[in-house]
XYZ file of C-alpha atoms in Angstrom:
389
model
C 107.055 76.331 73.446
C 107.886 80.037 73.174
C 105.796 82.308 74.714
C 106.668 86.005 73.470
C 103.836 87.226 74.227
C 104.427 86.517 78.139
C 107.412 88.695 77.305
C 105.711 91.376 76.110
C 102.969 91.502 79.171
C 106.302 91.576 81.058
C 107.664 94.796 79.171
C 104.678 96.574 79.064
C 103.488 95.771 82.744
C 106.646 97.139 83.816
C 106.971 99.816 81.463
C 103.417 101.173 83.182
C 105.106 101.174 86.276
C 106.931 104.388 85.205
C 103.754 105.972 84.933
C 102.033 104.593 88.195
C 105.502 105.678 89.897
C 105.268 109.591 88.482
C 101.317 109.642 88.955
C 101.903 109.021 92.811
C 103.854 112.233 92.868
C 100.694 113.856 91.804
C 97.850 111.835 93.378
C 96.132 112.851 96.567
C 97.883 113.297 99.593
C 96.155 110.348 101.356
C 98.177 108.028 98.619
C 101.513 108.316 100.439
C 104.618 108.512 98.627
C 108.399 109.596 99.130
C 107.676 112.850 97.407
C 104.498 114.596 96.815
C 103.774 117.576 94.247
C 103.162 121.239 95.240
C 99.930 120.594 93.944
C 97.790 117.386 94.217
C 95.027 115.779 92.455
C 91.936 113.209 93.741
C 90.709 112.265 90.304
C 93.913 110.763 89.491
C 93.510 107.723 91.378
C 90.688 106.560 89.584
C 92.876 105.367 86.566
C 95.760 104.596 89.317
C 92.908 101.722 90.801
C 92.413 100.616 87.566
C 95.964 99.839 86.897
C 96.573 98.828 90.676
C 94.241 96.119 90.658
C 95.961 94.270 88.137
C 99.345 95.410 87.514
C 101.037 93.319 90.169
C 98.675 90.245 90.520
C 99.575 89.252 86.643
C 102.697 89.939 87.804
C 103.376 87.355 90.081
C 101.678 85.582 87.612
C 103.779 85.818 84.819
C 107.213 85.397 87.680
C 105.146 81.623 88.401
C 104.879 81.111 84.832
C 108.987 81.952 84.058
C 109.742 79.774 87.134
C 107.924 76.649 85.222
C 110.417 77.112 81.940
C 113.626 77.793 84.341
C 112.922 74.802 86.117
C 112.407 72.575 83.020
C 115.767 71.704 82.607
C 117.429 72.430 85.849
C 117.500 70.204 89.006
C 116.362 71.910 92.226
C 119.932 72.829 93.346
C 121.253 74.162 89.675
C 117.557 76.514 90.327
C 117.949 77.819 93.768
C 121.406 78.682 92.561
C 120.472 80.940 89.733
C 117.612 82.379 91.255
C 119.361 83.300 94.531
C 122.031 84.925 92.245
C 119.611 86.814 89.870
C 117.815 87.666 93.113
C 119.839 88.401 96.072
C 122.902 90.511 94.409
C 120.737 93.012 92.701
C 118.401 93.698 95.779
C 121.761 93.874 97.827
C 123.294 96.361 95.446
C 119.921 97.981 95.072
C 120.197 98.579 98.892
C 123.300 100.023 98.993
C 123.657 102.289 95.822
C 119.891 102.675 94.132
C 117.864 103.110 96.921
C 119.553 105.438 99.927
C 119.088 108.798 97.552
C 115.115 108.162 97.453
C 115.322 108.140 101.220
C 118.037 110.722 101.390
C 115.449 113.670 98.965
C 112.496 112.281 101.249
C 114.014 113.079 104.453
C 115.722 116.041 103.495
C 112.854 117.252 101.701
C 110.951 117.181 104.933
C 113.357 119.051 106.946
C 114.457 115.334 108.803
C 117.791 115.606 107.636
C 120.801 118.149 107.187
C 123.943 118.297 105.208
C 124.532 116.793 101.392
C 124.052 113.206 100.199
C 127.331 112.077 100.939
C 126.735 113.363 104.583
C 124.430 110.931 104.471
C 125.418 108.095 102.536
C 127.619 105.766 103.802
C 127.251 107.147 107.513
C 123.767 107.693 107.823
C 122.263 105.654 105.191
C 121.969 102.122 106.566
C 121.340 103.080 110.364
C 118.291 101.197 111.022
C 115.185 100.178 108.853
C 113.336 102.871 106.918
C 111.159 104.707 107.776
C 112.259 105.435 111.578
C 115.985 104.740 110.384
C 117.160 104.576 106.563
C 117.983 101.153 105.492
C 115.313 99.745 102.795
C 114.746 98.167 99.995
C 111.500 100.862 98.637
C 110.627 99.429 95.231
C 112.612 96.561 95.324
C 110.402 94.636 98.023
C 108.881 92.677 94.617
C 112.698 91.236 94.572
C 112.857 88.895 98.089
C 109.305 88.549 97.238
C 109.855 86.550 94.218
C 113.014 84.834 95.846
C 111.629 83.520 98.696
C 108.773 82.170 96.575
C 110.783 80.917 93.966
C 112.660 79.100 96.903
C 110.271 77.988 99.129
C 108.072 76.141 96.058
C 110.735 74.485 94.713
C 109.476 70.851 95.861
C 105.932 71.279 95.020
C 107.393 72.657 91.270
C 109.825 69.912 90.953
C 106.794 67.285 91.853
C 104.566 68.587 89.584
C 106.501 68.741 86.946
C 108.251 65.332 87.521
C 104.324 64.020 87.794
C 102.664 65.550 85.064
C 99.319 63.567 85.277
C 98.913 64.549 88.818
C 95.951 65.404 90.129
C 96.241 68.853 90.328
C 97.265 69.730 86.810
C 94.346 67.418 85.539
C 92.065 69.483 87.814
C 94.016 72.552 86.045
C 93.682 71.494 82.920
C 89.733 70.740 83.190
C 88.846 73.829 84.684
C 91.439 76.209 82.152
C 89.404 74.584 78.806
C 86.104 76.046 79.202
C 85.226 80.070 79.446
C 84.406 80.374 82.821
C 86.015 77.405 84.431
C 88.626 79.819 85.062
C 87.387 81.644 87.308
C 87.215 78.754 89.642
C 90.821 80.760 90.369
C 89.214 83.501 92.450
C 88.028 81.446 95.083
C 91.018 81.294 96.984
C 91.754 84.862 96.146
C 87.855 85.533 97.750
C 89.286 83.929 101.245
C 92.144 85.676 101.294
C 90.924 89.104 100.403
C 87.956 88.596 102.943
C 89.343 87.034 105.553
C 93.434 88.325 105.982
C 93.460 91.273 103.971
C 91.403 93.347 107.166
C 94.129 92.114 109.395
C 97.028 92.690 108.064
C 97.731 96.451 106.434
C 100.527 95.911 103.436
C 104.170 97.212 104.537
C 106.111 95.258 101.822
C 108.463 94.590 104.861
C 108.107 90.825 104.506
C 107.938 90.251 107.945
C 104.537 90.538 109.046
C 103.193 91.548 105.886
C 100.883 88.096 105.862
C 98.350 89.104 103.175
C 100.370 90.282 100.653
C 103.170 87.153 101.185
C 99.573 84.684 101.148
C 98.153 87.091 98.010
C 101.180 86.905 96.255
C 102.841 83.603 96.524
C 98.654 82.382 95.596
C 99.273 83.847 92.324
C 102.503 82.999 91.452
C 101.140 79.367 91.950
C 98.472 80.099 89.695
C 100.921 81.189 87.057
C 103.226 77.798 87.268
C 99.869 75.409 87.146
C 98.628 78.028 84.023
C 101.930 77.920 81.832
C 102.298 74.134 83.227
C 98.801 73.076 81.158
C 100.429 74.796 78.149
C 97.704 75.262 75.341
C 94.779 74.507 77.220
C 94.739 77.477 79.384
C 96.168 79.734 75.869
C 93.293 78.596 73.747
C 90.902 79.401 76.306
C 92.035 82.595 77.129
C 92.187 83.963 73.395
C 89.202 82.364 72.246
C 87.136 84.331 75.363
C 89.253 87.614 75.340
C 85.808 89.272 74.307
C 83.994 88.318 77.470
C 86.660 88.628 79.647
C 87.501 92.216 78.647
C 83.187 92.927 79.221
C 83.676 90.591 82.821
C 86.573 93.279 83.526
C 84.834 96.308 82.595
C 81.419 95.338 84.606
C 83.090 93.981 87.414
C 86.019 97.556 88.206
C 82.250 99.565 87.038
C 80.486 97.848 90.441
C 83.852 98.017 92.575
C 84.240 101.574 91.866
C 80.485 102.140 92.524
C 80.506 100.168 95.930
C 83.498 102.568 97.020
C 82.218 105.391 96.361
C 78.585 105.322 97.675
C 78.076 102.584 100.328
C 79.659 102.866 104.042
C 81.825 100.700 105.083
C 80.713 97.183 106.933
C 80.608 93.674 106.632
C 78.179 93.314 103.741
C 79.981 95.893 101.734
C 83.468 94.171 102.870
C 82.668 91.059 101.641
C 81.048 92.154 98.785
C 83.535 94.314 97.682
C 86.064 91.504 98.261
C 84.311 89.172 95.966
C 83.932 91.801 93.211
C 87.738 92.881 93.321
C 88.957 89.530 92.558
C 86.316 89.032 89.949
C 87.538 92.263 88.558
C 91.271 91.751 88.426
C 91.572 87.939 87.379
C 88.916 89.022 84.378
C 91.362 91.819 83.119
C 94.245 89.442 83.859
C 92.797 86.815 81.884
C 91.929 89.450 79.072
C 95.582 90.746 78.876
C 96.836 86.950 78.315
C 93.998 86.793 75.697
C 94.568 89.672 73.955
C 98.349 89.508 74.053
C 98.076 85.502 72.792
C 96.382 86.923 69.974
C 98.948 89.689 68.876
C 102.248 89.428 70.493
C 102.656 86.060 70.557
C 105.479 86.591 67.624
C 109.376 87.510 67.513
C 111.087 90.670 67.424
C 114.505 92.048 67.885
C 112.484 95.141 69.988
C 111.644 92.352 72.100
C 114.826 90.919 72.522
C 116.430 94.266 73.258
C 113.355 95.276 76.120
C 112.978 91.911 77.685
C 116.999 92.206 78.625
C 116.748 96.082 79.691
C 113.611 95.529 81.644
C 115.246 93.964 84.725
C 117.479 97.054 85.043
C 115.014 99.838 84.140
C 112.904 98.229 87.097
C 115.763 98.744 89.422
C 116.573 102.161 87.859
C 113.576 103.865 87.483
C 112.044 105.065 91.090
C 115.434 106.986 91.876
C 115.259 108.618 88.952
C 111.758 109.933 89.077
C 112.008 110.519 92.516
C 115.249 112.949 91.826
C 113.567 114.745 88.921
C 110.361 114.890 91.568
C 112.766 116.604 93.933
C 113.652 119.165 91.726
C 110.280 119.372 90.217
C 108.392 119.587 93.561
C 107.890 123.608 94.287
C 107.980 124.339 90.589
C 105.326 126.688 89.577
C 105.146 124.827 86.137
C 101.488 123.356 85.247
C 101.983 119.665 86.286
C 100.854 118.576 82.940
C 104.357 120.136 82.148
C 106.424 117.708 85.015
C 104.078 114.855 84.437
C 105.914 114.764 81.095
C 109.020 115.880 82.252
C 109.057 112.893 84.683
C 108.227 110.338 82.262
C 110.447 110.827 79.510
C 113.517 111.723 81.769
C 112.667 108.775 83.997
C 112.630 106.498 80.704
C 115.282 108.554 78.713
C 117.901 108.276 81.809
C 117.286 104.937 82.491
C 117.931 103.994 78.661
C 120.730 105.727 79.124
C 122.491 104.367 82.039
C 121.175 100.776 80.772
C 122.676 101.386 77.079
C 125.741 102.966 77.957
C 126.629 101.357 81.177
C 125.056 98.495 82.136
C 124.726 96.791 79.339
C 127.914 97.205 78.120
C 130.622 96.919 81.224
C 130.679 93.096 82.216
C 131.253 93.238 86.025
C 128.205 95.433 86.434
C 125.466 93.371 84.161
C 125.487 90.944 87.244
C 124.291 93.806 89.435
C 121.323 94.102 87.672
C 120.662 90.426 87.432
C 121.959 90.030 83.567
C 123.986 87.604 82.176
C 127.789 88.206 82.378
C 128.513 87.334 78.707
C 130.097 89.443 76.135
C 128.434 88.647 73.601
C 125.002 87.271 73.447
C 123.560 86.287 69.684
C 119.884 86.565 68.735
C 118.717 82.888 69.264
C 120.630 82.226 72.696
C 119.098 85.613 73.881
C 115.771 84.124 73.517
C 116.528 80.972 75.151
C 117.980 82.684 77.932
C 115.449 85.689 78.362
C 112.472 82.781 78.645
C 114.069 82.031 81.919
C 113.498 85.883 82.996
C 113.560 86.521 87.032
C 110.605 88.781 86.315
């Protein structure tokens, strides 16, 4: 069945991480970013942790729960195929022509390197990895992310879904059709978040970066067993979206709290571990809920955005980096280039999407879109619930 409103939670998830990407310019200087603001703000990452805590777990989620409908009717070859293609060409290009001017304003903004960008780029720009040399993929790490999920799983999806009574999807299935059988989720999120996250700091280098590959590639699991027990795990969710939203609300109220006003140590660690995964899956689960309830429902909006979102997220960190750049030593008030940032960075990516991308056939490829010319209503929809993202 259909899901638009997984579509949706797609769009707008993305579509927030405009605003998460400009409020980094802005937040406190112990947030590191490529590009920091003249002027810098603490309070500002209070509504960045709320978004944070959620924004890429449901992610990953929603990626597991596309995998399950672009595996229904493909074999395991025809899949790793298509993925690797959707995948691996746009993170490529994405190297080579998307990211190098985000390292190029950093460095040069910092006094680390001299001359113009094309002094820089192709000489300079993929001598060693970033951020002792210059080669890296910055924003795009979600890309090999998903890919080497989507690749590695492939025989645990293809035996679930050739064994649908299977244990595990009965043990799903139980567990997703009663209000707080759900959250029997978080208990492998606990471990994780207690007992890897303190070793391993997240670099989004792959290599190495054990808690966030173990975090991650968790959820994304979650999201194919979810999608895979179809309207048990819908019904639930909309039917409890009024708890979970209070769950939510209580549980970022005590994680915020715990922060802020105990020292750090094991209690507090563990504590604070088991409350942060309470807190995300609840707003998780109430964003599902909520969006089951009103987005679940057609629109050519939604068949326009759930195309363009693939290239906007490619697009969009260059650009707001760039107007950063310029932006940086302004002495305009920073409500001024909060604004400025946000509606160029969406305006210009429109733009290049509308009038480029989406248009000139060789290049819809390099941003992981189909290479048709022409692409009517229904077949869109068919296609787009096979979405990379």
């Amino acid at each position: 069945m259909r899901r638009y409103d997984l579509d949706w939670l797609r769009v707008i998830v993305f579509g927030l991480l405009i605003f998460y990407h400009v409020g980094m310019f802005f937040v406190a200087p112990d947030w590191e970013w490529h590009i920091k603001n003249n002027i810098t703000y603490e309070w500002i990452k209070y509504p960045m942790l709320f978004l944070n805590q959620w924004r890429l777990p449901i992610l990953f989620v929603i990626s597991g729960m596309g995998t399950s409908y672009a595996l229904s009717k493909r074999t395991a070859i025809q899949f790793a195929f298509e993925r690797t293609k959707k995948l691996l060409l746009p993170l490529i290009f994405g190297m080579l022509v998307i990211v190098p001017p985000q390292v190029y304003l950093e460095k040069f903004s910092k006094g680390m390197i001299e001359g113009s960008y094309f002094d820089f780029w192709p000489s300079h720009a993929f001598v060693g990895t970033y951020p002792v040399g210059n080669l890296s993929w910055h924003h795009l790490w979600f890309i090999p992310y998903l890919l080497l999920f989507s690749l590695v799983l492939i025989p645990v999806f293809i035996f679930l879904r050739n064994n649908p009574n299977n244990f595990i999807l009965r043990t799903t299935a139980k567990i997703s059709s009663t209000r707080f059988g759900l959250y029997w989720f978080i208990v492998p999120l606990y471990l994780i978040e207690a007992f890897v996250e303190p070793f391993f700091k997240e670099t989004h280098a792959l290599v190495g970066d054990w808690f966030v590959l173990i975090n991650s590639i968790t959820l994304f699991f979650f999201g194919f067993l979810l999608i895979s027990v179809k309207e048990t795990f819908w019904k639930t969710v909309e039917a409890n979206r009024k708890t979970y939203i209070k769950c939510g609300i209580i549980g970022f109220t005590l994680l915020m709290l715990i922060t802020t006003v105990f020292e750090d140590s094991y209690v507090r660690h563990f504590t604070e571990a088991l409350i942060k995964v309470f807190s995300f899956w609840s707003w998780i689960l109430t964003l599902f809920g909520y969006a089951s309830k009103y987005l679940n429902k057609p629109s050519k909006i939604l068949v326009y955005c759930n195309e363009a979102v693939y290239p906007f997220y490619i697009l969009h960190q260059t650009i707001t980096v760039i107007l950063g750049y310029y932006l940086m030593n302004s002495q305009s008030n920073s409500f001024l280039k909060f604004s400025i940032m946000s509606i160029g960075t969406f305006l210009l990516s429109w733009m290049i999407y509308e009038f480029l991308i989406r248009r000139w056939f060789l290049i819809r490829p390099l941003f992981g879109l189909h290479n048709t010319k022409k692409i009517s209503e229904p077949e869109f929809l068919h296609q787009s619930s096979r979405s990379v993202l």
